[in-house]
PDB file of C-alpha atoms in Angstrom:
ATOM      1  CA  UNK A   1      98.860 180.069  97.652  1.00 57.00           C
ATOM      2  CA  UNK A   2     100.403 177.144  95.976  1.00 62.00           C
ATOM      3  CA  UNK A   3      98.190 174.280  95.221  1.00 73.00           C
ATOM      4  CA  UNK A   4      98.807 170.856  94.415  1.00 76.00           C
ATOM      5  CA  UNK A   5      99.083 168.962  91.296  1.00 79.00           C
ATOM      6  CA  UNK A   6      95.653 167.486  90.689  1.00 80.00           C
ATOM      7  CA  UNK A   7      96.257 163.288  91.184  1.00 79.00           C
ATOM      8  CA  UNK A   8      96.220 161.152  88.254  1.00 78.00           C
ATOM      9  CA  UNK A   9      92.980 158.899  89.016  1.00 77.00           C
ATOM     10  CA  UNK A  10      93.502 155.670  90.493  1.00 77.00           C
ATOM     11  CA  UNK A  11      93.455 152.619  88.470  1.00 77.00           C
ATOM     12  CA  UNK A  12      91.283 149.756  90.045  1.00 75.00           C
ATOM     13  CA  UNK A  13      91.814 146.320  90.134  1.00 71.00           C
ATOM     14  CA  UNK A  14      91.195 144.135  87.297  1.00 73.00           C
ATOM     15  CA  UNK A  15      88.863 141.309  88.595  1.00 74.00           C
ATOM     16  CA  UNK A  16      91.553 137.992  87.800  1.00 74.00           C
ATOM     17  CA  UNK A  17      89.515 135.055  88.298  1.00 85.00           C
ATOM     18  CA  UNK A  18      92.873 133.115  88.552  1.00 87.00           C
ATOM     19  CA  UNK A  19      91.719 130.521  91.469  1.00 89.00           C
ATOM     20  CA  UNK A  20      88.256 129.821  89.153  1.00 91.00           C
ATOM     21  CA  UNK A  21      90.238 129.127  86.164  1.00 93.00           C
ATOM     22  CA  UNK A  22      92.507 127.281  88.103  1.00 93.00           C
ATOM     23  CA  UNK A  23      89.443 124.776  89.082  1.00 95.00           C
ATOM     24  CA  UNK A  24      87.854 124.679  85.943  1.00 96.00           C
ATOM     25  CA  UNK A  25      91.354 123.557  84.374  1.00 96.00           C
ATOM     26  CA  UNK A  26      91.729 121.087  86.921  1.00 97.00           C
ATOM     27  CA  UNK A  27      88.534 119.326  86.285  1.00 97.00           C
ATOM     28  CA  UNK A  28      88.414 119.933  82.371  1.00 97.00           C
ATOM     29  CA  UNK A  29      91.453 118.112  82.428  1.00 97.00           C
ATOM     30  CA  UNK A  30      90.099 115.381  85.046  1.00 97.00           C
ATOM     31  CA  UNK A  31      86.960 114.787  82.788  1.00 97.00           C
ATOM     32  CA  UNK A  32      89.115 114.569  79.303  1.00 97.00           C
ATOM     33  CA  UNK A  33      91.788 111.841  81.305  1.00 97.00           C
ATOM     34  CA  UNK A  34      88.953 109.709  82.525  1.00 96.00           C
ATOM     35  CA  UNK A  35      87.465 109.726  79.323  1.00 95.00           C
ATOM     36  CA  UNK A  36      90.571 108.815  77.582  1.00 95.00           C
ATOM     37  CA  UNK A  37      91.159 106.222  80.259  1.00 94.00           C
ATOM     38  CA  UNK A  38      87.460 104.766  79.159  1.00 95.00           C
ATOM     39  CA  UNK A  39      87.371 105.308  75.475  1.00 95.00           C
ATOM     40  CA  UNK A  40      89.399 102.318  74.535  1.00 94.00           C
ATOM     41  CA  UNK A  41      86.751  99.926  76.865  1.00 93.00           C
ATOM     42  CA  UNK A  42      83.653 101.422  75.223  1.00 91.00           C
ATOM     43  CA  UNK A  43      85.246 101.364  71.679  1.00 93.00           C
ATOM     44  CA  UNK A  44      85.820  97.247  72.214  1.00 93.00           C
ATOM     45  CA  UNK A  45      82.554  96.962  73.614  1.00 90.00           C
ATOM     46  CA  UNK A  46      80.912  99.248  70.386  1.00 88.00           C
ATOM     47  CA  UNK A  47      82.262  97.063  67.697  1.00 90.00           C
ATOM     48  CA  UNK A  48      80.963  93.600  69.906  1.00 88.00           C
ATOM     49  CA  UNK A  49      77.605  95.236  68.812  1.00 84.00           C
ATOM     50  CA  UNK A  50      75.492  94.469  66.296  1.00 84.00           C
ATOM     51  CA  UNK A  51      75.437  97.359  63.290  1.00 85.00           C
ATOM     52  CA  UNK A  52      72.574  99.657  63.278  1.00 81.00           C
ATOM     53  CA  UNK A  53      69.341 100.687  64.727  1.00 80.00           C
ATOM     54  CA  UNK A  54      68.951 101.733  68.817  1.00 87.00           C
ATOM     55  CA  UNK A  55      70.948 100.819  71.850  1.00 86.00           C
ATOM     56  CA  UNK A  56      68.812  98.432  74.332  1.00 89.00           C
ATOM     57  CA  UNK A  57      68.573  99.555  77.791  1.00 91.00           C
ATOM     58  CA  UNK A  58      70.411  96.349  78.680  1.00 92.00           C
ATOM     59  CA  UNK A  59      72.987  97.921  76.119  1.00 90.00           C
ATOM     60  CA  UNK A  60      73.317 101.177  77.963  1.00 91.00           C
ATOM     61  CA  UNK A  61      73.765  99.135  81.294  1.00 94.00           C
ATOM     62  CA  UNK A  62      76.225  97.413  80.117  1.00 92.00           C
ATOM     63  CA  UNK A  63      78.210 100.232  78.599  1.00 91.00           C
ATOM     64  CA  UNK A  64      77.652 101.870  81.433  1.00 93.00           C
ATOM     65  CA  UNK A  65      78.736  98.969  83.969  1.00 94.00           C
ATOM     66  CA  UNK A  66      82.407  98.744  81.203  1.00 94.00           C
ATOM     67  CA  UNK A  67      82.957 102.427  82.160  1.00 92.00           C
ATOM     68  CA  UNK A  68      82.517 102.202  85.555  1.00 93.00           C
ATOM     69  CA  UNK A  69      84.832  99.067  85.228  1.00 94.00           C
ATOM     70  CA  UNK A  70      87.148 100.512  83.321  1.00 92.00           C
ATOM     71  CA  UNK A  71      87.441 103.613  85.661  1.00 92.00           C
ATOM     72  CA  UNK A  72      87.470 101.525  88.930  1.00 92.00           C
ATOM     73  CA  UNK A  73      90.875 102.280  90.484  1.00 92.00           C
ATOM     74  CA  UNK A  74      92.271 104.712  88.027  1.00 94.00           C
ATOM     75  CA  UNK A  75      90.574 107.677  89.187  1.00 94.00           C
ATOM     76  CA  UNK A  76      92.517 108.695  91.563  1.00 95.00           C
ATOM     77  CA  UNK A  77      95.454 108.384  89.300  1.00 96.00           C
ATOM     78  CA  UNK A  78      93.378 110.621  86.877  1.00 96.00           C
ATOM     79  CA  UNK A  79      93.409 113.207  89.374  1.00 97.00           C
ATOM     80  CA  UNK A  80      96.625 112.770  89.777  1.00 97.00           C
ATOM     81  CA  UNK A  81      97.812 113.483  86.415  1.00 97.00           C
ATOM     82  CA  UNK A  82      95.360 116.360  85.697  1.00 97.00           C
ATOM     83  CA  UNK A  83      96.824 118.321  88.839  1.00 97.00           C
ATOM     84  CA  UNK A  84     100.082 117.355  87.244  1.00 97.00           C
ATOM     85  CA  UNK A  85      99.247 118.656  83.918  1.00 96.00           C
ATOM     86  CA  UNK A  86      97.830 121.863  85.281  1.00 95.00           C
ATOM     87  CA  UNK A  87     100.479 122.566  87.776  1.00 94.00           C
ATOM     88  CA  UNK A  88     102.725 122.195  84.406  1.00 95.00           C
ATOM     89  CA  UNK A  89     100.683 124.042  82.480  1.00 93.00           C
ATOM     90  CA  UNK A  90     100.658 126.886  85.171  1.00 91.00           C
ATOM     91  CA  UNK A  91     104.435 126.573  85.506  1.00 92.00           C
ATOM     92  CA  UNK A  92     105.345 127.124  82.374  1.00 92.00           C
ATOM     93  CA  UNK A  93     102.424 129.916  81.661  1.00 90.00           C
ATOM     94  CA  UNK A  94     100.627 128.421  78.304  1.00 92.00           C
ATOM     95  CA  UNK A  95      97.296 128.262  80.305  1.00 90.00           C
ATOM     96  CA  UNK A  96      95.434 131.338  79.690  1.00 89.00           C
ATOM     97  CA  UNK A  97      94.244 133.100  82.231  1.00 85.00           C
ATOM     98  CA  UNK A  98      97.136 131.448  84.604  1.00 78.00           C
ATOM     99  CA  UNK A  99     100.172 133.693  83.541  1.00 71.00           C
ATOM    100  CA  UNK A 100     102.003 135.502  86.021  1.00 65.00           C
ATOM    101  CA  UNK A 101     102.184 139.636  85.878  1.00 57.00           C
TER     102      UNK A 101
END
């Protein structure tokens, strides 16, 4: 009676969260564009401010209000740009996590 060669065990899939990492690079790169895109508003409206002590609540508002000002129509374009960047990023495999087998 011949028998068989015993089979080498299987390997199992490696769990790839490639779709995950592909969201979380998308809006990681959404949040860092839109807060470029505001810095430069908030940074004029810091040194208006008088030096020291607390911001008012009136002071928050109105930093608040600049960034939503500053924001207002450009978000989209944000978006835009961070899909860009990641589908660059993806095409040329520097993301981690993204590179093809």
């Amino acid at each position: 009676m011949s028998t068989s060669p015993p089979r080498p065990p299987r390997r199992t899939a490696a769990f790839r969260p490639q779709f995950t990492l592909l969201l979380l690079y998308l809006f990681g790169f959404f949040f860092v564009i839109c807060f470029a895109v505001v810095l430069p508003a908030l940074i004029e409206a810091a040194m208006a401010l008088p030096p020291g002590g607390e911001l008012t609540p009136q002071e928050k508002e109105a930093a608040a209000r600049i960034a939503q000002d500053a924001l207002r129509g450009r978000a989209p374009w944000a978006f835009l740009v961070a899909v860009l960047c990641v589908a660059a990023g993806t095409y040329t495999q520097v993301l981690p996590g993204l590179r093809r087998r």
